[in-house]
Coordinates of C-alpha atoms in Angstrom, one line a residue:
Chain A
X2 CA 117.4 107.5 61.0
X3 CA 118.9 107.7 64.3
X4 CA 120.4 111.3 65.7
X5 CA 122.1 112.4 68.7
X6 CA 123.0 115.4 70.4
X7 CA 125.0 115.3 73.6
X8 CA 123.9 118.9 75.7
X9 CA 127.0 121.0 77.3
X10 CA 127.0 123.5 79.8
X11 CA 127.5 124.6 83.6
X12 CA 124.8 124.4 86.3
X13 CA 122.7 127.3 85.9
X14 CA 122.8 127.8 82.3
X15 CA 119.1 125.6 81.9
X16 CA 121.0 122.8 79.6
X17 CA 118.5 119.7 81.6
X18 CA 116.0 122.0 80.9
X19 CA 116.8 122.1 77.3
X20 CA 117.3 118.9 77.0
X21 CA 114.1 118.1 78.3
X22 CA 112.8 120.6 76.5
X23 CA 113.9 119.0 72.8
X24 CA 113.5 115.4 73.9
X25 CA 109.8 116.0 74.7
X26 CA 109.1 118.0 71.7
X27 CA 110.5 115.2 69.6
X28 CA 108.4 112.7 71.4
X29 CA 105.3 114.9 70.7
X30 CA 105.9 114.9 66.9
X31 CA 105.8 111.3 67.2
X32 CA 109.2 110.1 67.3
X33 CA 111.3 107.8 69.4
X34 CA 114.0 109.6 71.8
X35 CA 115.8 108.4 74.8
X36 CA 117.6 110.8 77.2
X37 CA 120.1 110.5 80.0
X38 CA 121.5 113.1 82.2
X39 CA 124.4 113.7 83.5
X40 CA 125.3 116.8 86.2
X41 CA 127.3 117.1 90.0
X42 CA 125.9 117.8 93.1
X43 CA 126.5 121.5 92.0
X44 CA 123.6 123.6 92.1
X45 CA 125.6 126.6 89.9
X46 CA 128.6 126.3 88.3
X47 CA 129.1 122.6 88.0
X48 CA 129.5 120.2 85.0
X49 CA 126.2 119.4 83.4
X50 CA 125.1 117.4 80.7
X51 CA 122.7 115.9 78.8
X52 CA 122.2 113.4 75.4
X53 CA 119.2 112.6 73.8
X54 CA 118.9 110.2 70.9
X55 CA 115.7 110.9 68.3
X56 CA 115.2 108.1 66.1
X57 CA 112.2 108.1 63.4
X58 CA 111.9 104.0 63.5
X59 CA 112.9 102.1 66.3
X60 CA 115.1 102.9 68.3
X61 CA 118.0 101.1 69.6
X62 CA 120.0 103.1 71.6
X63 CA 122.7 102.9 75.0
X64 CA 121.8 105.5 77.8
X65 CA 125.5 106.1 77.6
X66 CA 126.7 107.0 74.1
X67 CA 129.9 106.3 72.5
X68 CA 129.7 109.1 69.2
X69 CA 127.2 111.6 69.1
X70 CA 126.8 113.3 65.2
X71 CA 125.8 117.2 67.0
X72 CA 126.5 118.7 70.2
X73 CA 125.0 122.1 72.1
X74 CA 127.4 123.8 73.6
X75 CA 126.8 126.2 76.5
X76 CA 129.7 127.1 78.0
X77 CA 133.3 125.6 77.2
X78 CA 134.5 124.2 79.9
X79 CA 133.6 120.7 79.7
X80 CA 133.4 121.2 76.0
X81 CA 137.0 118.6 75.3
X82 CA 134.8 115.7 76.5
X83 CA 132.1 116.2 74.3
X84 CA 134.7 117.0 71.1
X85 CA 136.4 113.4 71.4
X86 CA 132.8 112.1 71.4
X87 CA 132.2 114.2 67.9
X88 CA 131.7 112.3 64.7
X89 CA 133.5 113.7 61.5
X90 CA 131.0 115.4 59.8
X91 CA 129.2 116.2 62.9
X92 CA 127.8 119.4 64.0
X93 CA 128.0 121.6 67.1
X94 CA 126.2 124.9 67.9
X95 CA 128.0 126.8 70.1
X96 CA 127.3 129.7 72.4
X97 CA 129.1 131.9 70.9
X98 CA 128.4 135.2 73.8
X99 CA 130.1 133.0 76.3
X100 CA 132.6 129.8 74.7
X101 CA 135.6 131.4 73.5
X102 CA 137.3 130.3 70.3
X103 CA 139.1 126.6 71.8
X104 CA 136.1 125.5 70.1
X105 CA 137.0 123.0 67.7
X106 CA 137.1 119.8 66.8
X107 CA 138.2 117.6 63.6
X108 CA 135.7 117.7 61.1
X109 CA 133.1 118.8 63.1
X110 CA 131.1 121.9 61.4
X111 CA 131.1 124.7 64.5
X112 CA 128.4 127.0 64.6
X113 CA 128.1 129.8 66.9
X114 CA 125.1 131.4 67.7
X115 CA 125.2 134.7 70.0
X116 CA 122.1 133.2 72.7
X117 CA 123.2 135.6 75.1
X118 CA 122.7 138.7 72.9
X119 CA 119.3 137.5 71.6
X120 CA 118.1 136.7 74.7
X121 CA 118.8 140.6 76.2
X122 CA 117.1 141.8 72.7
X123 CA 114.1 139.4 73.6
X124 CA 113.8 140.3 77.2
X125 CA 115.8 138.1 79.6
X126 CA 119.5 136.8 79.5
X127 CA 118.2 133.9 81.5
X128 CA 116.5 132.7 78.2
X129 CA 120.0 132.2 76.6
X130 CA 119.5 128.1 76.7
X131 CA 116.5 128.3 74.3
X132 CA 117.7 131.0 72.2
X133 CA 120.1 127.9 71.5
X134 CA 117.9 125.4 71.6
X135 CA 116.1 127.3 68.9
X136 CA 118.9 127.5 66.9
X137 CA 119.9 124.0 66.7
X138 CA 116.4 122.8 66.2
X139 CA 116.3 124.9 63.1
X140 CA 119.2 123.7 61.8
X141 CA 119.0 120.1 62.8
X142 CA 115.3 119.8 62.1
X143 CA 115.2 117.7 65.0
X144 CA 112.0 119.5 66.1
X145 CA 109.7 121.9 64.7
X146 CA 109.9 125.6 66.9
X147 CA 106.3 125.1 67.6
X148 CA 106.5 121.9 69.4
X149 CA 109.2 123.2 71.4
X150 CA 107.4 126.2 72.5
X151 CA 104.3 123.7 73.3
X152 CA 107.0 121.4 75.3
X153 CA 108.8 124.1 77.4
X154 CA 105.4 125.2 78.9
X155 CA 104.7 121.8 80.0
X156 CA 108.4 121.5 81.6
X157 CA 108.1 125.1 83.2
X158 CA 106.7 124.7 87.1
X159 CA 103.6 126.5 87.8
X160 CA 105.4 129.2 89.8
X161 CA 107.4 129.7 86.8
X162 CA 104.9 130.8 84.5
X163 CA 106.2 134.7 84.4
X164 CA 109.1 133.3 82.0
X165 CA 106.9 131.5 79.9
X166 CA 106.6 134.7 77.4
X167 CA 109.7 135.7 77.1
X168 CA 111.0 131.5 76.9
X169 CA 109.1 131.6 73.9
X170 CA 110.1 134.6 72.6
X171 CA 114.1 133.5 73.1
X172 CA 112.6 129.9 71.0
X173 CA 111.7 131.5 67.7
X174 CA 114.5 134.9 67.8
X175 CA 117.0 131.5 68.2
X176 CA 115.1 129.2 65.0
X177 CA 114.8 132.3 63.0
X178 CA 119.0 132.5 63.2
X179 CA 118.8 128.6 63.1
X180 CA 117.1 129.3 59.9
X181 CA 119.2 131.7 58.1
X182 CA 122.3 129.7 58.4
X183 CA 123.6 127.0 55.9
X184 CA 121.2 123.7 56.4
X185 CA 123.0 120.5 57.4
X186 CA 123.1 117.8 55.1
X187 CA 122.0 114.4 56.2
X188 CA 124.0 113.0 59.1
X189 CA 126.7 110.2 59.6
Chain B
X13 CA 97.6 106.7 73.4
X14 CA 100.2 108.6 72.2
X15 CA 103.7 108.2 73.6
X16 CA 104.9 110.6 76.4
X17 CA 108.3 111.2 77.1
X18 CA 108.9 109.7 81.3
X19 CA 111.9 109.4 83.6
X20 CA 112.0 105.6 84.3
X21 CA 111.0 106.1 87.2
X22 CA 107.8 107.2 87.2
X23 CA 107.3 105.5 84.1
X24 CA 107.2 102.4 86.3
X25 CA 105.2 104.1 88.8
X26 CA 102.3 105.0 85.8
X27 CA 102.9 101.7 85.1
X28 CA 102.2 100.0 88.7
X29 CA 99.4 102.6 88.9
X30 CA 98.0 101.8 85.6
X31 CA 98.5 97.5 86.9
X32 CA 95.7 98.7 89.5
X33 CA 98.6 99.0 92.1
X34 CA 96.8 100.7 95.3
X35 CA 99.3 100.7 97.8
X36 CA 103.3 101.4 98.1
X37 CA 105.2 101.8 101.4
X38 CA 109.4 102.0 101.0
X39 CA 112.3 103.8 102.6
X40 CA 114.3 106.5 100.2
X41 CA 117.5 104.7 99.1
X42 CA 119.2 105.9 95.8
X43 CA 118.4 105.0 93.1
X44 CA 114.8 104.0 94.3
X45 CA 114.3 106.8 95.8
X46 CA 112.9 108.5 92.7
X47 CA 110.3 105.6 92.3
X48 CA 109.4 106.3 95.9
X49 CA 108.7 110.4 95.0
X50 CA 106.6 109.1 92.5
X51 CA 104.1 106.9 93.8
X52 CA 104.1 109.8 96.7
X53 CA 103.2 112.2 94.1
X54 CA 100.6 110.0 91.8
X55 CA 99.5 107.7 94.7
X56 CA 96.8 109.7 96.0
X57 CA 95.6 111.2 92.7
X58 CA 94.7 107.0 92.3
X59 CA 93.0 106.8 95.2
X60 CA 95.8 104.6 96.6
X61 CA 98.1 105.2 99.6
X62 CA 102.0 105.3 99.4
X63 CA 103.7 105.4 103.2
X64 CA 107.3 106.3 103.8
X65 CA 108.0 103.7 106.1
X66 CA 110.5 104.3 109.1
X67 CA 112.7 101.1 107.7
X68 CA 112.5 99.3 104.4
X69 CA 111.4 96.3 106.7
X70 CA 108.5 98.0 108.1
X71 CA 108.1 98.9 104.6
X72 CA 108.0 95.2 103.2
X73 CA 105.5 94.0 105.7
X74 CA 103.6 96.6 105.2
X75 CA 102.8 95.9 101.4
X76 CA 102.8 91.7 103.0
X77 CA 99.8 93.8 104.9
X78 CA 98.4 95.3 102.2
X79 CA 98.5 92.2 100.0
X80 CA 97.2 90.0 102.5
X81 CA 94.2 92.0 101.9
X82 CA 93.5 91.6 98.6
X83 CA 95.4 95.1 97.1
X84 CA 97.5 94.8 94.6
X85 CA 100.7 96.2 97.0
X86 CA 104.4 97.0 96.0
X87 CA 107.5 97.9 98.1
X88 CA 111.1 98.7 97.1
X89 CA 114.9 99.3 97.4
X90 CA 118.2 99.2 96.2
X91 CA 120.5 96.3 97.6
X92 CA 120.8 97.1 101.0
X93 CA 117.4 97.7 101.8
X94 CA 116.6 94.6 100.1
X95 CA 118.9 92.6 102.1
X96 CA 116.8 93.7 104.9
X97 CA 113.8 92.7 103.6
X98 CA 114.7 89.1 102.8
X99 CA 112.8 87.7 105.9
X100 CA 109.4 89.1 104.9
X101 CA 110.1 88.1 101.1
X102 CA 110.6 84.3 102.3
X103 CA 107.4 84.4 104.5
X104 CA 105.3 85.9 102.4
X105 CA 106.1 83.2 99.6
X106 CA 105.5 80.7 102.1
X107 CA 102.5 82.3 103.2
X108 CA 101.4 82.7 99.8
X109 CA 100.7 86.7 99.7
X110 CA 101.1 88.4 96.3
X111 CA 103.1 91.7 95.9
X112 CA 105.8 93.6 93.6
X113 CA 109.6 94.5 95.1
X114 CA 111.2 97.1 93.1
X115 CA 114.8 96.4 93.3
X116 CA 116.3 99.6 91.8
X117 CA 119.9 98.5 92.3
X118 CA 123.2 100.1 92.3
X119 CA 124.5 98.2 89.5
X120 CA 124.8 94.6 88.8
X121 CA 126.4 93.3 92.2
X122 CA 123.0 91.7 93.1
X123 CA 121.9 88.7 91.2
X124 CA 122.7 86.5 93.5
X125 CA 120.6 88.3 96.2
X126 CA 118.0 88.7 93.7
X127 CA 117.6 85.0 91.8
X128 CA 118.5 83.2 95.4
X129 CA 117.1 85.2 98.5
X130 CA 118.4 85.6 101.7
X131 CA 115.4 83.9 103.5
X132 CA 114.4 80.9 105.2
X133 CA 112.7 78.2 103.4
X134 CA 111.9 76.5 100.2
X135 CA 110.8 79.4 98.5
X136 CA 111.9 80.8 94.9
X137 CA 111.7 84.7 93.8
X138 CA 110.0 85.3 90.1
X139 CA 112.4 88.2 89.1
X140 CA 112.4 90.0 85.8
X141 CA 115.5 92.2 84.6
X142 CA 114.3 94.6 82.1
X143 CA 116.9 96.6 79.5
X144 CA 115.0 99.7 79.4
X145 CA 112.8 101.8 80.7
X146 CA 110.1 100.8 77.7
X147 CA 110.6 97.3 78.8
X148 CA 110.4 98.5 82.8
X149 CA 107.2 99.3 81.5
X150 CA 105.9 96.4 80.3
X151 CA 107.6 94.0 83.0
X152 CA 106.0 96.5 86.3
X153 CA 102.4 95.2 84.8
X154 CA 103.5 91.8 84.3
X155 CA 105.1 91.3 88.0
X156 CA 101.6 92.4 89.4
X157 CA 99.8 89.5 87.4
X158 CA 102.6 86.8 88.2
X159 CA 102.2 88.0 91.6
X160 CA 98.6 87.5 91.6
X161 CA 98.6 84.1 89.2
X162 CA 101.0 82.4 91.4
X163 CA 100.1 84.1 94.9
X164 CA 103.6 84.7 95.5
X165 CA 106.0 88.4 95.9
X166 CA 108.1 88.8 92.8
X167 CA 111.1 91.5 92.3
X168 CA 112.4 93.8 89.1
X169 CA 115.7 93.7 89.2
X170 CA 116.1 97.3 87.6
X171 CA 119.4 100.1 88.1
X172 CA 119.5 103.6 88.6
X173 CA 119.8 103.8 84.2
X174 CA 116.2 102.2 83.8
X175 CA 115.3 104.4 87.1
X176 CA 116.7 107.8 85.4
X177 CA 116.6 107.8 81.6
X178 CA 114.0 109.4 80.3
X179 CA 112.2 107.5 77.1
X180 CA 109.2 108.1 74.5
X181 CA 107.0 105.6 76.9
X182 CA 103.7 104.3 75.4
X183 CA 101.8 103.6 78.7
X184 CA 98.9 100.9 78.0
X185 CA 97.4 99.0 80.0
X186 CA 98.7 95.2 79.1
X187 CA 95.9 92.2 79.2
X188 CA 98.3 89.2 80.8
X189 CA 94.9 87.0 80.8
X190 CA 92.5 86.1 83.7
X191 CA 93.8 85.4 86.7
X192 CA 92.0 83.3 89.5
X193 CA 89.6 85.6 92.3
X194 CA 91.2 86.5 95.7
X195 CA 89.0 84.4 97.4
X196 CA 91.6 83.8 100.2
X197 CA 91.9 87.7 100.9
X198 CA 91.8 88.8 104.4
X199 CA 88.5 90.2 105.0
X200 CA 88.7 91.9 108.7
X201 CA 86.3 89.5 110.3
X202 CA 87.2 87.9 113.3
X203 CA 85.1 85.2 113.6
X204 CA 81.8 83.9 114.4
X205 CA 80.4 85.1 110.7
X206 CA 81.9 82.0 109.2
X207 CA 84.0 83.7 107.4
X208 CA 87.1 84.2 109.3
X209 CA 90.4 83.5 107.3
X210 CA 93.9 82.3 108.1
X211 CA 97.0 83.2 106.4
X212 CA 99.8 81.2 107.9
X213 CA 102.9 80.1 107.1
X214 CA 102.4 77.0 108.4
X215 CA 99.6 76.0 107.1
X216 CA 98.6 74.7 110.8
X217 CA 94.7 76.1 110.6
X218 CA 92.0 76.7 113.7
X219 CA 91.4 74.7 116.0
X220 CA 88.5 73.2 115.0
X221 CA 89.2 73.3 111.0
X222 CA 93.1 72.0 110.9
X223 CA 95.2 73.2 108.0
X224 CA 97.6 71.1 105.8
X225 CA 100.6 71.8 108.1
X226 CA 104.0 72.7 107.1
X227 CA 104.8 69.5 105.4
X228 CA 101.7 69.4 103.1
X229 CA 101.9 73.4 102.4
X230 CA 105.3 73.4 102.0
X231 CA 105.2 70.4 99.4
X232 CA 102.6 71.9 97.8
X233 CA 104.7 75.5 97.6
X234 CA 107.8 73.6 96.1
X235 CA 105.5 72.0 93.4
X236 CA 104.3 75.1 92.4
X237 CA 107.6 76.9 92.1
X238 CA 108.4 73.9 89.9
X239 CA 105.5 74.9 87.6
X240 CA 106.4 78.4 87.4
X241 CA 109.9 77.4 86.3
X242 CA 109.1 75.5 83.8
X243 CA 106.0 77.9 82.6
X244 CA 107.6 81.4 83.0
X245 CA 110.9 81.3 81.4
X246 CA 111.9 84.3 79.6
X247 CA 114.4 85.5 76.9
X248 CA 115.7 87.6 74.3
X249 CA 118.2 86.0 71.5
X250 CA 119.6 87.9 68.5
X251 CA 122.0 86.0 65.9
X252 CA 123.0 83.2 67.7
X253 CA 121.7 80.4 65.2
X254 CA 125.2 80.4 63.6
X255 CA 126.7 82.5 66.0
X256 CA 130.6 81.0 67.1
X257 CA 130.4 83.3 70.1
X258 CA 127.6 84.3 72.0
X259 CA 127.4 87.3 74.4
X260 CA 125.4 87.0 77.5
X261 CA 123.9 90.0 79.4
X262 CA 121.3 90.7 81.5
X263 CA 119.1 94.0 82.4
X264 CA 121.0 97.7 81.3
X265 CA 123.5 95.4 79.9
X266 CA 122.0 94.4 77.3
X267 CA 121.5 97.2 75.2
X268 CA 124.9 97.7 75.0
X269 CA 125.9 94.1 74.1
X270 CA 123.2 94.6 71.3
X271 CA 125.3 96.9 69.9
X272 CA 128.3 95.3 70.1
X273 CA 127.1 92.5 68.1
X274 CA 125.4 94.1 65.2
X275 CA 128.6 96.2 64.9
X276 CA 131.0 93.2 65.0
X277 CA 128.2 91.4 62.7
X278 CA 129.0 94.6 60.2
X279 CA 132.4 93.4 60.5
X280 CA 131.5 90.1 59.3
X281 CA 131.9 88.6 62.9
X282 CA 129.5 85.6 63.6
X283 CA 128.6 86.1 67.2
X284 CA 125.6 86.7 69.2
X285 CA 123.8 88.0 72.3
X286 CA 121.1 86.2 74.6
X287 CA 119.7 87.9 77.6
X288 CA 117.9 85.6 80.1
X289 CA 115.0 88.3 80.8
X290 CA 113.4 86.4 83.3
X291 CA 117.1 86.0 86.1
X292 CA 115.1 83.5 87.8
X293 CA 113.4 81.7 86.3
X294 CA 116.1 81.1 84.6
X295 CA 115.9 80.1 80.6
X296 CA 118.4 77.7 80.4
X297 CA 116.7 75.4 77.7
X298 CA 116.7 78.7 75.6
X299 CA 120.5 79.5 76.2
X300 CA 121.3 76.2 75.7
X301 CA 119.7 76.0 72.2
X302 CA 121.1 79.7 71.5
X303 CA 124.6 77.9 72.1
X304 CA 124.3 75.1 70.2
X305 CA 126.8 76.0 67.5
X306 CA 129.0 78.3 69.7
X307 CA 132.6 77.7 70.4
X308 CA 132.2 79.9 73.3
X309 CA 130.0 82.0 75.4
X310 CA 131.3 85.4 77.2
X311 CA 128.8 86.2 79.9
X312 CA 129.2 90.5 80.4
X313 CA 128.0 91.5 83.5
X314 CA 129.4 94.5 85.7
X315 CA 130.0 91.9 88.8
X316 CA 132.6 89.6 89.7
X317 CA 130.7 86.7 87.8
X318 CA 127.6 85.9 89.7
X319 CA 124.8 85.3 86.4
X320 CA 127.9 83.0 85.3
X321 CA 127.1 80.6 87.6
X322 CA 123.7 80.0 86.0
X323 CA 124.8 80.1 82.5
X324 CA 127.2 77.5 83.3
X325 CA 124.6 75.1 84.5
X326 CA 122.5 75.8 81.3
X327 CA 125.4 75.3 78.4
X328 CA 127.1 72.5 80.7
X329 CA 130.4 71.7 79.9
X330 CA 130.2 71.2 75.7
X331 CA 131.3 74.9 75.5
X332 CA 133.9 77.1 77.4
X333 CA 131.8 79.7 79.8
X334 CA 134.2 83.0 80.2
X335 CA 133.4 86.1 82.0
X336 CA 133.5 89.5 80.5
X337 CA 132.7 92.0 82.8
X338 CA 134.5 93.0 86.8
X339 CA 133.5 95.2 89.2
X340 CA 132.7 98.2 88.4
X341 CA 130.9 101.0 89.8
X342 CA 131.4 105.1 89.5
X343 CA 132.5 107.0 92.1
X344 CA 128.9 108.1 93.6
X345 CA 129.2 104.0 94.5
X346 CA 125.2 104.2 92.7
X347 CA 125.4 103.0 89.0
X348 CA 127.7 100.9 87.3
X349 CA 131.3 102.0 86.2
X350 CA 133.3 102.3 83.4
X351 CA 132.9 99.3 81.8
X352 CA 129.2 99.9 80.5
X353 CA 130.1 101.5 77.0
X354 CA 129.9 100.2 73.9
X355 CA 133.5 100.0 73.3
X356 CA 135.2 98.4 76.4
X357 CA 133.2 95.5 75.7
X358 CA 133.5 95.7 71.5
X359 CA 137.1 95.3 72.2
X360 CA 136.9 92.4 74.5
X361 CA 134.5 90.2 73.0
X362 CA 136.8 91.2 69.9
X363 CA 139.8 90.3 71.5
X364 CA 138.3 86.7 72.9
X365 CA 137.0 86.3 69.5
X366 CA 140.2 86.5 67.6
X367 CA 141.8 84.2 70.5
X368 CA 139.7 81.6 70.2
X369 CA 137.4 81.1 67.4
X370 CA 140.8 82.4 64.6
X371 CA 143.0 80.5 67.0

């Protein structure tokens, strides 16, 4: 089974991160994953973006995807180029403390998660991104919370490290609301 | 060894490292400039050197250098650097000194530079295009045992996707077979120990032990690229036994042809895709076999047709040859354009297929 996620957001918000972050952890579990970046010169502010494809056999994917079946949505202003890229019956979770409602898209299942709020109850607004990240996982099962945590303190630089704690903290607070939701079926 | 998740680039770099690949000298050019940072950063941990070299031609004869001496020795570029380099590339296959170019191209507008040189001489380049960055992989320790085998520089033509996707790599050392010692290697003596050596172009020798000369060598040179022609052809070919249409790509490209065809294969389409994965030499035996029941071949690539020149001289004239792809590149002018999805081309190999194999 093959499953992709195409990551939205504007510089700043940690979404390469995240990606990293998810494409590594699935790597570690043993699958295969590609993923391909995509952001401006912008340090803050600009478009950013990320896909990765997880596959549990082999893997045949494009670095440039045509559909993806989920998306993580950071922010909403590029959001209209990853909707037309949105299978029916897809699935995108949403940032809900900072997208505003335009999110949509046909027969895509939206599911806003508020990272920002989680992340000031677990310490540090900055950890919004894996509050997400946490989230989807969950409900993908793309990747197990543990291996995520193990991933994002490989990815985080040595002079870094004071995040680390509260990074892992914004992980699990995110997959335990990835958990409570409604569980996705299996995708298109 | 389980698989790590790598940016292509230094995915080639562990891989040139893990090749036994001691010394790197190149000049930071996008996309290669990543490759470059790379070997900066893992170089020394190896106990190898990487230089930033002032020019990309200081940078090529200094890996000519390096090689000369024995080391296993890569350089690199994009297009423009490599056209710079040219001179050094032609010499050092003439002079017979093993190393790896890394042509991390801007796209796809450089076969021809790649598969025919810019240099003076009867010389040929081994170049190997791979699709991905697992396949970068595999081809960065391959180039450095061709190099060696045949005592001559050899080039990947890769692009800034193999140089920036990031894949689940499984980084093994590969076991390409013995290879012969380096028993011409520069040494540092300068004489009188008996074991002074020459490396010359032309072959001319000392004065009191002549060499071949340049007609000798130079025969000798053109016989061998003959060899490796014939012995180092490589390809991939999927569904073209009763394919009516088959799709030709090379490097990035083909991935996305792939696709294409098992989709239009869903469709009940019978067509296929070859990829020459060796751009010179080329496999035109293979293509010409993978076309023997086509009633036409589309060659895709994101150029003005240059790789169409070769697949005509492999199919001949039994079948029509039409291009696919144009010009293309994105605005940064550093990877291919909008052409490279899955769907542009669907709909044109669709559309030539209704045209001509319905029609």
């Amino acid at each position: 089974m093959q499953r992709e996620v195409v990551l939205t957001g504007i510089g700043g918000q940690g979404v390469q991160l995240a990606a990293k972050t998810l494409a590594m952890a699935a790597t570690a579990e043993g699958r295969q994953v590609m993923m391909s970046s995509h952001y401006g010169g912008e340090m803050r502010g600009g478009q950013t973006e990320a896909s990765v494809v997880v596959s549990d056999g082999q893997l045949r994917p494009v670095p440039i995807l045509e559909s993806t079946w989920s998306a993580y949505v950071m922010h909403h202003r590029y959001w209209p180029g990853v909707a037309e890229r949105l299978r029916a019956g897809g699935i995108a979770v949403v940032n809900s403390s900072v997208a505003n409602e335009e999110i949509t898209a046909p027969g895509v299942r939206i599911v806003p998660v508020a990272a920002g709020e989680v992340a000031v109850e677990v310490g540090s607004a900055m950890a919004a991104g894996f509050v997400l990240l946490g989230a989807f996982a969950a409900l993908t099962g793309l990747a197990e919370t543990d291996s995520l945590v193990e991933a994002m303190r490989q990815l985080v630089p040595p002079y870094r490290t004071q995040h680390l704690a509260v990074n892992e903290a914004a992980l699990r607070a995110g997959a335990e609301v990835g958990a409570g939701l409604d569980p996705v079926g299996a995708p298109r | 060894m389980p698989a790590q998740l790598l940016q292509g680039s230094d995915a080639v770099a562990r891989s040139a490292i893990e090749a036994g690949c001691r010394f790197f000298a190149g000049y930071p050019m996008l996309p290669f400039t990543d490759l470059l940072e790379a070997m900066a950063r893992l170089m020394p941990g190896a106990g190898g050197v990487c230089m930033n070299a002032e020019t990309e031609i200081e940078a090529v004869n200094m890996a000519l250098g390096a090689g000369a001496a024995g080391a296993r020795a890569a350089t690199g570029s994009c297009g423009q650097g490599i056209a710079l380099m040219q001179e050094a590339i032609a010499e050092a296959a003439l002079n017979e000194v093993p190393f790896v170019v890394f042509n991390m191209a801007r796209g796809q507008q450089d076969y021809f530079q790649a598969t025919r040189g810019g240099g003076w001489g009867d010389y040929r380049t081994i170049c190997l295009a791979p699709k991905d960055v697992n396949e970068a992989v595999e081809h960065t320790q391959l180039l450095f045992h061709l190099a060696d085998l045949y005592r001559a520089p050899v080039m990947m033509y890769g692009d800034y996707l193999i140089g920036h996707t990031y894949m689940s790599v499984d980084m093994q050392r590969r076991d390409y077979g013995p290879l012969p010692p380096k028993d011409w290697a520069l040494d540092g003596r300068r004489g009188g120990t008996g074991a002074s050596r020459q490396i010359w172009t032309w072959a001319m020798g000392k004065a009191n032990d002549p060499g071949p000369g340049p007609d000798l060598h130079w025969q000798r040179i053109a016989a061998k690229f003959e060899d490796v022609a014939r012995a180092e052809q490589r390809w991939e070919s999927e569904l073209c036994d009763d394919a009516d249409t088959v799709v030709v790509s090379f490097g990035s490209a083909g991935p996305f042809v792939s696709q294409v065809v098992a989709e239009l294969r869903a469709d009940g389409l019978r067509v296929g895709a070859f990829r020459p994965v060796s751009l010179w030499p080329f496999p035109e035996t293979a293509l010409a076999e993978a076309c023997a029941s086509a009633r036409q071949v589309l060659v895709f690539e994101v150029n003005a047709g240059q790789m169409i020149d070769d697949v005509r001289l492999s199919v001949g004239h039994r079948v029509p040859v039409r291009p696919l792809g144009r010009v293309s590149i994105d605005f940064s002018g550093m990877r291919q354009g909008e052409i490279l999805t899955v769907p542009w081309i669907r709909e044109r190999v669709r559309a030539a297929m209704n045209e001509t194999v319905m029609g």
